[in-house]
Short mmCIF file of C-alpha atoms in Angstrom, two decimals:
data_model
loop_
_atom_site.label_atom_id
_atom_site.label_comp_id
_atom_site.label_asym_id
_atom_site.label_seq_id
_atom_site.Cartn_x
_atom_site.Cartn_y
_atom_site.Cartn_z
CA MET H 285 -62.27 76.14 -58.97
CA ALA H 286 -63.51 79.44 -57.68
CA ALA H 287 -63.03 82.75 -55.96
CA SER H 288 -63.95 83.47 -52.61
CA GLY H 289 -63.11 86.93 -51.14
CA ARG H 290 -61.70 89.87 -52.42
CA GLY H 291 -58.64 91.80 -53.36
CA LEU H 292 -55.74 90.75 -55.52
CA SER H 293 -57.21 88.19 -57.64
CA ARG H 294 -59.88 85.65 -58.10
CA GLY H 295 -59.65 81.73 -58.70
CA ILE H 296 -60.75 80.07 -61.91
CA GLY H 297 -62.88 77.30 -62.85
CA ALA H 298 -61.35 73.85 -63.20
CA SER H 299 -63.15 72.93 -66.11
CA SER H 300 -62.22 76.19 -67.85
CA CYS H 301 -58.99 77.17 -69.50
CA PRO H 302 -56.10 77.38 -66.75
CA ALA H 303 -55.46 80.83 -66.18
CA TRP H 304 -52.31 79.76 -63.79
CA ARG H 305 -48.45 80.47 -64.96
CA GLY H 306 -46.48 77.27 -64.27
CA ALA H 307 -42.81 76.60 -64.13
CA HIS H 308 -42.60 75.62 -68.13
CA TRP H 309 -39.30 73.66 -68.71
CA GLU H 310 -37.38 74.56 -71.98
CA ALA H 311 -36.01 71.42 -73.77
CA ARG H 312 -32.59 71.40 -74.07
CA GLY H 313 -31.56 70.27 -77.91
CA ARG H 314 -33.88 69.03 -80.54
CA LEU H 315 -35.95 66.08 -80.86
CA LYS H 316 -33.78 63.45 -82.08
CA PRO H 317 -35.69 60.36 -84.27
CA GLU H 318 -33.97 57.46 -81.70
CA TYR H 319 -32.72 57.30 -78.16
CA ASP H 320 -31.31 54.53 -76.01
CA ALA H 321 -34.14 55.16 -73.75
CA VAL H 322 -37.45 56.78 -73.79
CA VAL H 323 -39.26 57.76 -70.67
CA ILE H 324 -42.84 58.57 -70.41
CA GLY H 325 -44.21 61.38 -68.19
CA ALA H 326 -41.95 63.91 -66.61
CA GLY H 327 -43.22 63.25 -62.63
CA HIS H 328 -40.57 63.03 -60.09
CA ASN H 329 -40.13 59.27 -60.71
CA GLY H 330 -39.50 59.27 -64.35
CA LEU H 331 -37.29 62.32 -63.99
CA VAL H 332 -34.96 60.27 -61.05
CA ALA H 333 -35.03 57.28 -63.62
CA ALA H 334 -33.82 59.44 -66.53
CA ALA H 335 -31.11 61.11 -64.38
CA TYR H 336 -29.78 57.85 -63.58
CA LEU H 337 -29.72 56.37 -66.88
CA GLN H 338 -27.99 59.59 -68.22
CA ARG H 339 -25.51 59.15 -65.60
CA LEU H 340 -24.77 55.66 -67.01
CA GLY H 341 -24.10 56.98 -70.64
CA VAL H 342 -27.71 55.75 -71.63
CA ASN H 343 -29.02 58.49 -73.88
CA THR H 344 -32.50 59.28 -72.57
CA ALA H 345 -35.39 61.35 -73.71
CA VAL H 346 -38.49 62.09 -71.42
CA PHE H 347 -41.74 63.15 -72.84
CA GLU H 348 -44.03 65.08 -70.63
CA ARG H 349 -47.89 65.72 -71.64
CA ARG H 350 -48.12 69.04 -69.74
CA PRO H 351 -46.26 72.34 -70.18
CA VAL H 352 -44.86 71.80 -66.76
CA ILE H 353 -42.61 69.31 -65.46
CA GLY H 354 -43.13 67.45 -61.81
CA GLY H 355 -46.41 65.14 -62.26
CA ALA H 356 -48.02 65.83 -59.06
CA ALA H 357 -44.58 67.51 -57.49
CA VAL H 358 -45.18 71.15 -59.32
CA THR H 359 -45.37 74.57 -58.54
CA GLU H 360 -47.82 76.51 -59.99
CA GLU H 361 -48.58 80.28 -59.97
CA ILE H 362 -52.46 80.01 -60.27
CA ILE H 363 -53.09 83.24 -58.63
CA PRO H 364 -50.67 86.08 -59.69
CA GLY H 365 -48.23 86.39 -56.93
CA PHE H 366 -48.58 83.21 -55.08
CA LYS H 367 -46.88 80.07 -55.84
CA PHE H 368 -48.89 76.88 -55.02
CA SER H 369 -47.80 73.18 -54.56
CA ARG H 370 -50.66 72.35 -56.54
CA ALA H 371 -50.95 68.70 -55.64
CA SER H 372 -48.36 66.79 -53.39
CA TYR H 373 -46.97 69.49 -50.98
CA LEU H 374 -44.90 67.64 -48.43
CA LEU H 375 -41.63 65.87 -48.87
CA SER H 376 -40.27 62.77 -46.65
CA LEU H 377 -40.08 59.67 -48.52
CA LEU H 378 -37.50 60.44 -51.12
CA ARG H 379 -34.67 58.05 -50.71
CA PRO H 380 -31.31 59.65 -49.41
CA GLN H 381 -29.48 57.97 -51.87
CA ILE H 382 -30.86 59.70 -54.27
CA TYR H 383 -30.14 63.22 -52.74
CA THR H 384 -26.46 62.09 -52.85
CA ASP H 385 -26.25 60.13 -56.22
CA LEU H 386 -28.14 63.08 -58.30
CA GLU H 387 -26.57 66.03 -55.99
CA LEU H 388 -29.78 67.54 -55.57
CA LYS H 389 -28.43 70.11 -53.40
CA LYS H 390 -26.01 71.47 -56.00
CA HIS H 391 -28.80 71.51 -58.51
CA GLY H 392 -30.60 74.08 -56.26
CA LEU H 393 -32.69 71.85 -53.78
CA ARG H 394 -33.62 73.36 -50.51
CA LEU H 395 -35.50 72.35 -47.56
CA HIS H 396 -37.41 73.73 -44.58
CA LEU H 397 -37.81 71.23 -41.77
CA ARG H 398 -40.75 71.51 -39.62
CA ASN H 399 -40.43 71.74 -35.71
CA PRO H 400 -43.08 71.38 -34.40
CA TYR H 401 -44.80 69.29 -37.01
CA SER H 402 -48.48 68.53 -35.47
CA PHE H 403 -50.81 70.76 -34.29
CA THR H 404 -54.76 69.58 -33.67
CA PRO H 405 -56.93 72.39 -32.10
CA MET H 406 -59.70 71.37 -29.85
CA LEU H 407 -63.80 73.29 -30.40
CA GLU H 408 -64.37 73.39 -27.02
CA GLU H 409 -67.47 75.22 -25.91
CA GLY H 410 -68.50 76.35 -22.23
CA THR H 411 -65.15 77.36 -21.30
CA GLY H 412 -65.76 80.95 -20.52
CA ASN H 413 -62.97 83.25 -21.27
CA LYS H 414 -60.46 80.36 -21.60
CA VAL H 415 -58.34 79.42 -24.63
CA PRO H 416 -59.67 76.02 -26.04
CA ARG H 417 -57.01 73.06 -25.60
CA SER H 418 -54.48 72.21 -28.40
CA LEU H 419 -52.18 69.36 -29.11
CA LEU H 420 -48.82 70.57 -30.37
CA LEU H 421 -46.29 67.62 -31.29
CA GLY H 422 -42.65 68.19 -32.36
CA THR H 423 -39.13 66.89 -31.71
CA ASP H 424 -38.77 67.55 -27.74
CA MET H 425 -40.14 64.59 -26.05
CA ALA H 426 -40.69 66.04 -23.11
CA GLU H 427 -42.69 68.78 -24.39
CA ASN H 428 -44.86 66.37 -26.52
CA GLN H 429 -45.70 64.71 -23.02
CA LYS H 430 -46.55 67.80 -21.34
CA GLN H 431 -49.04 68.38 -24.49
CA ILE H 432 -50.51 65.17 -23.99
CA ALA H 433 -50.83 65.29 -20.40
CA GLN H 434 -53.65 68.28 -20.94
CA PHE H 435 -55.57 64.96 -22.14
CA SER H 436 -54.27 61.84 -20.43
CA ARG H 437 -51.60 61.66 -17.83
CA THR H 438 -51.44 57.94 -18.80
CA ASP H 439 -51.04 58.79 -22.55
CA ALA H 440 -48.01 61.34 -21.94
CA GLN H 441 -46.34 58.40 -20.28
CA ALA H 442 -46.71 55.69 -22.67
CA PHE H 443 -45.93 57.92 -25.77
CA PRO H 444 -42.30 57.57 -25.60
CA LYS H 445 -42.75 54.02 -25.62
CA TYR H 446 -45.05 54.10 -28.75
CA GLU H 447 -42.55 56.13 -30.58
CA ALA H 448 -39.82 53.78 -29.89
CA PHE H 449 -41.89 50.97 -30.81
CA MET H 450 -42.98 52.30 -34.23
CA ASN H 451 -39.47 53.50 -34.95
CA ARG H 452 -38.05 50.09 -34.63
CA LEU H 453 -40.49 48.86 -37.25
CA ALA H 454 -39.53 51.80 -39.37
CA LEU H 455 -36.15 50.74 -39.00
CA ALA H 456 -36.51 47.33 -40.02
CA ILE H 457 -38.45 47.95 -43.10
CA ASP H 458 -36.44 51.00 -44.29
CA PRO H 459 -33.74 48.62 -45.79
CA LEU H 460 -36.50 46.67 -47.76
CA LEU H 461 -37.33 50.14 -49.53
CA ASP H 462 -34.07 49.78 -51.59
CA ALA H 463 -34.16 46.08 -51.88
CA ALA H 464 -35.09 44.06 -54.67
CA PRO H 465 -38.63 42.44 -53.71
CA VAL H 466 -38.67 38.95 -52.94
CA ASP H 467 -38.79 36.51 -56.23
CA ALA H 468 -41.74 34.52 -55.35
CA GLU H 469 -42.59 33.44 -58.91
CA ALA H 470 -38.74 32.11 -59.05
CA PHE H 471 -39.57 30.07 -55.73
CA GLN H 472 -42.57 28.65 -56.94
CA ARG H 473 -42.10 27.55 -60.51
CA GLY H 474 -38.29 28.32 -61.29
CA SER H 475 -35.67 25.88 -62.07
CA LEU H 476 -33.36 24.93 -59.31
CA LEU H 477 -30.67 27.56 -60.62
CA GLN H 478 -33.25 30.24 -60.39
CA ARG H 479 -34.61 29.26 -57.06
CA LEU H 480 -31.10 29.63 -55.47
CA LYS H 481 -30.32 32.96 -57.33
CA SER H 482 -33.61 33.98 -55.91
CA LEU H 483 -32.71 33.35 -52.18
CA SER H 484 -30.60 36.32 -52.26
CA THR H 485 -33.68 38.61 -52.42
CA LEU H 486 -34.48 36.95 -49.05
CA LYS H 487 -31.72 38.47 -47.03
CA PRO H 488 -33.44 41.69 -46.36
CA LEU H 489 -36.29 40.12 -45.23
CA LEU H 490 -34.48 37.82 -42.91
CA GLN H 491 -32.60 40.77 -41.30
CA ALA H 492 -36.02 42.97 -40.94
CA GLY H 493 -37.22 39.91 -38.91
CA ARG H 494 -34.15 39.95 -36.77
CA VAL H 495 -34.66 43.33 -36.09
CA LEU H 496 -38.18 42.88 -34.74
CA GLY H 497 -37.24 39.76 -32.84
CA ALA H 498 -40.01 38.39 -30.40
CA GLN H 499 -42.08 41.34 -30.96
CA LEU H 500 -43.09 40.29 -34.76
CA PRO H 501 -46.70 39.13 -33.82
CA GLN H 502 -47.63 42.76 -32.56
CA TYR H 503 -45.56 44.35 -35.66
CA TYR H 504 -47.44 42.25 -37.84
CA GLN H 505 -50.68 43.62 -36.24
CA VAL H 506 -49.64 47.16 -37.18
CA LEU H 507 -49.42 46.24 -40.53
CA THR H 508 -52.80 44.18 -41.03
CA ALA H 509 -55.28 45.50 -38.15
CA PRO H 510 -57.31 48.67 -38.03
CA ILE H 511 -55.39 51.45 -36.72
CA THR H 512 -58.14 52.04 -34.11
CA LYS H 513 -57.31 48.49 -32.77
CA VAL H 514 -53.27 49.25 -32.53
CA LEU H 515 -53.98 53.10 -30.91
CA ASP H 516 -56.41 51.66 -28.38
CA GLN H 517 -53.88 49.30 -26.81
CA TRP H 518 -51.43 52.29 -26.25
CA PHE H 519 -53.76 55.05 -25.53
CA GLU H 520 -56.95 56.51 -23.91
CA SER H 521 -57.43 60.02 -25.09
CA GLU H 522 -59.37 60.97 -28.38
CA PRO H 523 -57.30 63.60 -29.56
CA LEU H 524 -54.08 62.18 -29.23
CA LYS H 525 -55.34 58.91 -30.95
CA ALA H 526 -57.18 60.99 -33.70
CA THR H 527 -54.32 62.76 -34.41
CA LEU H 528 -52.29 59.84 -34.84
CA ALA H 529 -54.97 58.17 -36.89
CA THR H 530 -55.25 60.83 -39.80
CA ASP H 531 -51.72 59.43 -40.98
CA ALA H 532 -53.52 56.11 -41.06
CA VAL H 533 -56.06 57.35 -43.33
CA ILE H 534 -54.79 60.44 -45.28
CA GLY H 535 -55.10 59.94 -48.86
CA ALA H 536 -56.62 56.51 -48.74
CA MET H 537 -60.45 55.70 -49.19
CA THR H 538 -60.29 53.98 -45.54
CA SER H 539 -61.79 54.50 -42.29
CA PRO H 540 -59.67 54.10 -39.12
CA HIS H 541 -61.72 51.08 -38.44
CA THR H 542 -60.46 49.26 -42.05
CA PRO H 543 -58.20 46.66 -41.25
CA GLY H 544 -54.47 47.52 -42.96
CA SER H 545 -54.96 51.13 -42.15
CA GLY H 546 -52.09 50.67 -39.83
CA TYR H 547 -49.49 50.27 -42.91
CA VAL H 548 -50.49 53.64 -43.84
CA LEU H 549 -49.64 55.18 -40.82
CA LEU H 550 -46.32 53.14 -40.75
CA HIS H 551 -45.72 54.65 -44.13
CA HIS H 552 -45.72 58.00 -42.84
CA VAL H 553 -43.03 57.33 -40.21
CA MET H 554 -40.52 55.62 -42.68
CA GLY H 555 -39.41 58.43 -44.28
CA GLY H 556 -37.03 61.12 -43.09
CA LEU H 557 -35.04 64.31 -44.22
CA GLU H 558 -31.55 65.66 -43.52
CA GLY H 559 -30.88 62.39 -41.44
CA MET H 560 -34.01 62.89 -39.17
CA GLN H 561 -36.43 59.79 -39.26
CA GLY H 562 -39.99 60.41 -39.77
CA ALA H 563 -39.33 64.43 -40.58
CA TRP H 564 -41.36 65.71 -43.17
CA GLY H 565 -40.83 69.19 -44.82
CA TYR H 566 -41.45 72.14 -47.24
CA VAL H 567 -39.31 72.55 -50.61
CA GLN H 568 -37.95 76.10 -50.89
CA GLY H 569 -39.86 77.17 -53.89
CA GLY H 570 -42.69 74.77 -53.60
CA MET H 571 -42.60 70.97 -54.79
CA GLY H 572 -41.79 72.09 -58.30
CA ALA H 573 -38.47 72.89 -57.26
CA LEU H 574 -37.57 69.49 -56.50
CA SER H 575 -38.78 68.49 -59.61
CA ASP H 576 -36.63 71.16 -61.44
CA ALA H 577 -33.36 70.15 -59.18
CA ILE H 578 -33.81 66.19 -60.42
CA THR H 579 -34.28 67.63 -63.75
CA SER H 580 -31.48 69.66 -63.80
CA SER H 581 -29.26 66.79 -62.58
CA ALA H 582 -30.49 64.79 -65.60
CA THR H 583 -29.97 67.35 -68.38
CA ALA H 584 -26.64 68.22 -66.84
CA HIS H 585 -25.48 64.92 -68.01
CA GLY H 586 -27.27 65.14 -71.56
CA ALA H 587 -30.57 63.74 -70.86
CA SER H 588 -33.78 65.70 -72.96
CA VAL H 589 -36.90 66.63 -71.12
CA PHE H 590 -39.45 67.64 -73.74
CA THR H 591 -42.90 69.35 -72.40
CA GLU H 592 -46.34 69.40 -74.17
CA LYS H 593 -45.27 66.00 -76.00
CA ALA H 594 -47.90 63.54 -75.20
CA VAL H 595 -46.87 60.09 -75.84
CA ALA H 596 -49.95 58.46 -77.71
CA LYS H 597 -48.74 54.83 -77.90
CA VAL H 598 -46.18 52.48 -77.34
CA GLN H 599 -44.72 50.67 -80.84
CA VAL H 600 -44.28 47.04 -80.58
CA SER H 601 -42.49 44.86 -83.19
CA SER H 602 -43.80 41.76 -84.65
CA GLU H 603 -41.69 39.78 -82.67
CA GLY H 604 -43.29 41.52 -79.38
CA ARG H 605 -40.27 43.66 -78.44
CA VAL H 606 -40.60 47.15 -77.91
CA GLN H 607 -39.61 49.67 -80.71
CA GLY H 608 -40.09 53.10 -79.60
CA VAL H 609 -43.45 55.55 -78.85
CA VAL H 610 -45.58 57.52 -80.98
CA LEU H 611 -46.09 60.83 -79.90
CA GLN H 612 -49.53 62.61 -80.08
CA ASP H 613 -48.37 64.53 -82.69
CA GLY H 614 -47.60 61.83 -84.96
CA SER H 615 -44.07 61.84 -84.40
CA GLU H 616 -42.19 58.44 -84.09
CA VAL H 617 -39.29 57.92 -81.62
CA ARG H 618 -37.24 54.78 -81.68
CA SER H 619 -35.96 53.25 -78.80
CA LYS H 620 -35.42 49.52 -77.57
CA VAL H 621 -36.21 50.66 -73.96
CA VAL H 622 -39.12 52.40 -72.81
CA LEU H 623 -40.14 53.32 -69.29
CA SER H 624 -43.51 54.48 -68.44
CA ASN H 625 -44.25 57.02 -65.25
CA ALA H 626 -47.90 57.03 -66.46
CA SER H 627 -50.28 54.97 -64.20
CA PRO H 628 -50.47 51.44 -64.85
CA GLN H 629 -53.97 51.87 -66.31
CA VAL H 630 -52.87 54.54 -69.01
CA THR H 631 -49.76 52.44 -69.65
CA PHE H 632 -51.16 49.25 -70.25
CA LEU H 633 -54.83 49.56 -71.35
CA LYS H 634 -54.34 52.72 -73.24
CA MET H 635 -50.67 52.80 -74.83
CA THR H 636 -49.88 49.30 -75.25
CA PRO H 637 -51.09 47.01 -77.86
CA GLN H 638 -53.30 44.82 -76.02
CA GLU H 639 -52.50 41.75 -78.33
CA TRP H 640 -48.94 41.45 -76.49
CA LEU H 641 -50.26 41.40 -73.11
CA PRO H 642 -52.06 38.44 -71.39
CA GLU H 643 -55.61 38.68 -70.95
CA GLU H 644 -55.18 37.63 -67.14
CA PHE H 645 -52.79 40.66 -66.96
CA VAL H 646 -54.98 43.12 -68.57
CA ASP H 647 -57.99 41.86 -66.36
CA ARG H 648 -55.95 42.48 -63.14
CA ILE H 649 -54.88 45.89 -64.47
CA SER H 650 -58.69 47.00 -65.02
CA ARG H 651 -59.51 45.93 -61.67
CA LEU H 652 -56.75 47.96 -59.91
CA ASP H 653 -58.87 50.07 -57.24
CA THR H 654 -57.41 53.80 -57.03
CA GLN H 655 -60.34 55.28 -55.75
CA SER H 656 -59.41 58.57 -54.01
CA PRO H 657 -61.31 60.49 -50.99
CA VAL H 658 -59.19 63.64 -51.70
CA THR H 659 -59.91 67.24 -52.71
CA LYS H 660 -57.10 69.39 -52.85
CA ILE H 661 -57.74 72.96 -52.24
CA ASN H 662 -54.91 75.76 -52.94
CA VAL H 663 -56.21 79.19 -51.05
CA ALA H 664 -54.53 82.31 -51.07
CA VAL H 665 -54.93 84.47 -48.04
CA ASP H 666 -53.81 87.88 -46.95
CA ARG H 667 -53.11 87.05 -43.45
CA LEU H 668 -52.44 84.01 -41.29
CA PRO H 669 -55.16 82.05 -40.01
CA ASP H 670 -55.77 82.96 -36.22
CA PHE H 671 -57.03 80.04 -34.38
CA LEU H 672 -59.05 80.34 -31.30
CA ALA H 673 -56.73 77.90 -29.48
CA ALA H 674 -53.81 79.81 -30.74
CA PRO H 675 -54.13 83.52 -31.19
CA ASN H 676 -51.48 85.26 -33.46
CA ALA H 677 -49.02 87.41 -32.66
CA PRO H 678 -49.93 91.19 -32.43
CA GLY H 679 -47.52 91.74 -35.61
CA GLY H 680 -49.14 88.83 -37.63
CA GLN H 681 -45.71 86.77 -37.83
CA PRO H 682 -45.85 83.23 -37.97
CA LEU H 683 -45.76 81.34 -34.75
CA PRO H 684 -44.58 77.67 -34.48
CA HIS H 685 -47.90 76.07 -34.79
CA HIS H 686 -48.19 78.04 -38.24
CA GLN H 687 -45.63 75.68 -39.89
CA CYS H 688 -47.24 72.63 -38.87
CA SER H 689 -49.71 70.04 -40.50
CA ILE H 690 -52.69 71.52 -38.57
CA HIS H 691 -55.54 69.16 -38.35
CA LEU H 692 -59.25 69.94 -38.35
CA ASN H 693 -62.04 68.02 -37.35
CA CYS H 694 -59.77 65.42 -35.93
CA GLU H 695 -60.70 65.59 -32.07
CA ASP H 696 -62.03 61.98 -32.18
CA THR H 697 -61.44 58.90 -34.27
CA LEU H 698 -65.46 58.60 -34.37
CA LEU H 699 -65.35 61.92 -36.45
CA LEU H 700 -63.03 60.38 -39.00
CA HIS H 701 -65.05 57.34 -39.41
CA ARG H 702 -68.10 59.25 -40.00
CA ALA H 703 -66.60 61.40 -42.50
CA PHE H 704 -65.69 58.16 -44.34
CA GLU H 705 -69.08 56.56 -43.87
CA ASP H 706 -70.57 59.64 -45.85
CA ALA H 707 -68.30 59.05 -48.97
CA MET H 708 -69.41 55.52 -48.78
CA ASP H 709 -72.87 56.83 -49.50
CA GLY H 710 -71.72 58.71 -52.24
CA LEU H 711 -71.59 62.07 -50.40
CA PRO H 712 -69.06 64.73 -49.56
CA SER H 713 -68.35 64.31 -45.78
CA HIS H 714 -70.63 66.74 -44.00
CA ARG H 715 -67.35 67.22 -41.33
CA PRO H 716 -64.50 66.49 -43.76
CA MET H 717 -61.07 65.81 -42.49
CA ILE H 718 -58.96 68.84 -43.01
CA GLU H 719 -54.96 68.80 -42.88
CA LEU H 720 -53.98 72.35 -43.37
CA CYS H 721 -50.69 73.71 -44.16
CA ILE H 722 -49.02 76.89 -44.74
CA PRO H 723 -45.77 76.52 -46.55
CA SER H 724 -45.54 80.09 -46.77
CA SER H 725 -44.77 80.40 -42.79
CA LEU H 726 -41.19 79.04 -43.52
CA ASP H 727 -40.86 79.87 -47.34
CA PRO H 728 -41.87 83.66 -47.85
CA THR H 729 -40.76 83.51 -51.73
CA LEU H 730 -44.33 81.88 -52.09
CA ALA H 731 -46.30 84.74 -51.66
CA PRO H 732 -46.70 88.64 -51.48
CA PRO H 733 -45.79 90.43 -48.50
CA GLY H 734 -47.74 89.96 -45.67
CA CYS H 735 -49.81 87.38 -47.51
CA HIS H 736 -49.72 83.26 -47.82
CA VAL H 737 -50.43 80.25 -49.16
CA VAL H 738 -52.35 77.72 -47.59
CA SER H 739 -52.74 73.98 -48.88
CA LEU H 740 -55.98 72.20 -47.60
CA PHE H 741 -55.99 68.45 -48.16
CA THR H 742 -59.50 67.21 -47.38
CA GLN H 743 -61.37 63.86 -47.44
CA TYR H 744 -63.82 62.25 -47.66
CA THR H 745 -64.98 63.03 -51.28
CA PRO H 746 -66.48 60.26 -53.32
CA TYR H 747 -65.38 60.35 -57.09
CA THR H 748 -68.85 59.48 -58.06
CA LEU H 749 -71.67 61.42 -56.58
CA ALA H 750 -74.65 59.91 -55.35
CA GLY H 751 -78.12 60.73 -57.14
CA GLY H 752 -76.56 61.16 -60.59
CA LYS H 753 -74.77 64.44 -59.69
CA VAL H 754 -71.53 65.50 -61.09
CA TRP H 755 -68.56 67.71 -59.77
CA ASP H 756 -69.67 70.41 -61.57
CA GLU H 757 -68.95 74.48 -60.55
CA GLN H 758 -71.64 74.34 -57.96
CA GLU H 759 -70.90 71.12 -56.39
CA ARG H 760 -67.18 72.23 -56.23
CA ASN H 761 -67.89 75.52 -54.61
CA ALA H 762 -70.62 73.90 -52.37
CA TYR H 763 -68.02 71.19 -50.96
CA ALA H 764 -65.34 74.03 -50.70
CA ASP H 765 -67.72 76.49 -48.58
CA LYS H 766 -68.50 73.64 -46.21
CA VAL H 767 -64.69 72.98 -46.01
CA PHE H 768 -64.18 76.86 -45.29
CA ASP H 769 -67.18 77.09 -42.59
CA CYS H 770 -65.45 74.37 -40.94
CA ILE H 771 -62.10 76.12 -40.62
CA GLU H 772 -63.89 79.39 -39.66
CA ALA H 773 -65.02 77.54 -36.51
CA TYR H 774 -61.50 76.93 -35.36
CA ALA H 775 -60.22 80.57 -36.78
CA PRO H 776 -62.57 83.09 -37.10
CA GLY H 777 -61.84 85.33 -39.97
CA PHE H 778 -60.36 82.92 -42.25
CA LYS H 779 -63.17 83.29 -44.95
CA GLY H 780 -62.41 86.91 -44.98
CA SER H 781 -58.76 86.65 -45.65
CA VAL H 782 -59.32 84.36 -48.66
CA VAL H 783 -58.30 86.26 -51.87
CA GLY H 784 -58.93 83.32 -54.21
CA ARG H 785 -59.18 79.49 -54.04
CA ASP H 786 -58.43 76.28 -56.53
CA ILE H 787 -60.53 73.57 -56.08
CA LEU H 788 -59.16 70.02 -57.59
CA THR H 789 -61.90 67.10 -56.91
CA PRO H 790 -60.86 63.45 -57.53
CA PRO H 791 -61.97 63.83 -61.16
CA ASP H 792 -59.88 67.22 -61.64
CA LEU H 793 -56.97 65.46 -60.00
CA GLU H 794 -57.26 62.58 -62.82
CA ARG H 795 -57.70 64.69 -65.41
CA ILE H 796 -55.15 67.37 -65.18
CA PHE H 797 -52.35 65.21 -63.23
CA GLY H 798 -53.09 61.80 -64.99
CA LEU H 799 -53.83 60.00 -61.45
CA PRO H 800 -56.54 57.68 -61.46
CA GLY H 801 -59.48 57.98 -59.64
CA GLY H 802 -57.69 61.07 -58.58
CA LEU H 803 -55.37 59.11 -56.06
CA LEU H 804 -53.03 61.75 -54.56
CA GLY H 805 -50.97 61.69 -51.41
CA PRO H 806 -49.47 64.54 -49.26
CA GLN H 807 -45.98 63.98 -50.59
CA PRO H 808 -44.74 62.98 -54.21
CA GLY H 809 -44.43 59.31 -54.67
CA GLU H 810 -47.25 58.60 -51.90
CA GLN H 811 -49.76 57.87 -54.59
CA ASP H 812 -47.87 54.93 -56.17
CA GLN H 813 -46.12 53.88 -53.02
CA ALA H 814 -42.62 54.82 -54.73
#
């Protein structure tokens, strides 16, 4: 991380001692020698598990390595006065039942829905005094068609049918997210009784098949084919296809031409907020406010959450049964149930005694591919970006496009593929794919008056650089400068508005948040498909 610009503050180096101020959580009660259940890591998944267990009367303790709860769903004041969702920055996939069961609104959760939600400005030369075109998408289908017709009237007519097609697939698959997975092992090797019991796991899958009906082959293609192949069957204009394709590659080391990239796109239309399918939103106070609400729900029923209490290892008895955990400071905490919110690699390769794990299982875990293309850059600015394609209001107040996911270097799917190819050669993309979000456009509590926080979710950046280079300060700053140059082309004056910046490359995301390979998604849980 490094600073750029002037004014309120300077950024800090990712390898130096952090100067940010996080939302530190004060544990309630003293550490006990024994609990009914222990959760390793206070990421949002671990906190949800603790909240449910405690509601069932299971005395539960959560141990977090960092001084701030939330895992990748955190709010951190990296630059004084500016509060950043430092890792994940959007909410959509958290299951509706969790909101209800844990009473998250009662515990302070507030959401800001976005409409419109997507803005793709063009870089167009030779247009004279004309404003460059842009593509703005929201919940108004007629307005979406008007926007798309700038590029293709045929695509404008096809878009409602495409949306209905994708929504039907999301509707079919959505119930599977709350159902137990099919027990394939029982079908293959189980006893007759086990096979009969496992038949119940097939019911949601069969129901999904009935919803999809005769179009099942087309839907199968969405899940297995390159997203370019899917989109080419629907549309002809590159700005629309590239905008939609960003949701098929974001957070993944894949190209729009990679088979299976269509599934990632589906992953982004399956969520929802406030009963609106596919809606994404900002959390009031940043993503850490979500983690705080879940924690408040858990502790209100008696759960204990401890920060700066790293778990060193899981204790296993001579009979192979879990007995508890040993903390980094040597403290032993007994428990017959241990849940891990750490990654599979950390859980099974570092914390669990290897002699109790099958060799084949350990080998599979060690070969998990979690390489990330993402460098997250958090930016403090003293004014809103002023896009050539959508000039700012005279008073500088946020306009509808400022609340969107703003897609830069996304006018053509070929641009996305070339950016991917750079990373395959061990190089940061020459023209990175950039998703720019300004949550303070809807939530002014995140920044001082007139100022804003900007989230840059950029790719592709390889974990390991070519030529023996490492992600040191020089390489971080060189890449961030390239990203800022790209933004400047769309919004002149952006670089002059920067107060400070926080640069998190894949190794930084791994070191700080415990994400193997730096694997990060825009919304919490996306990195682990929760």
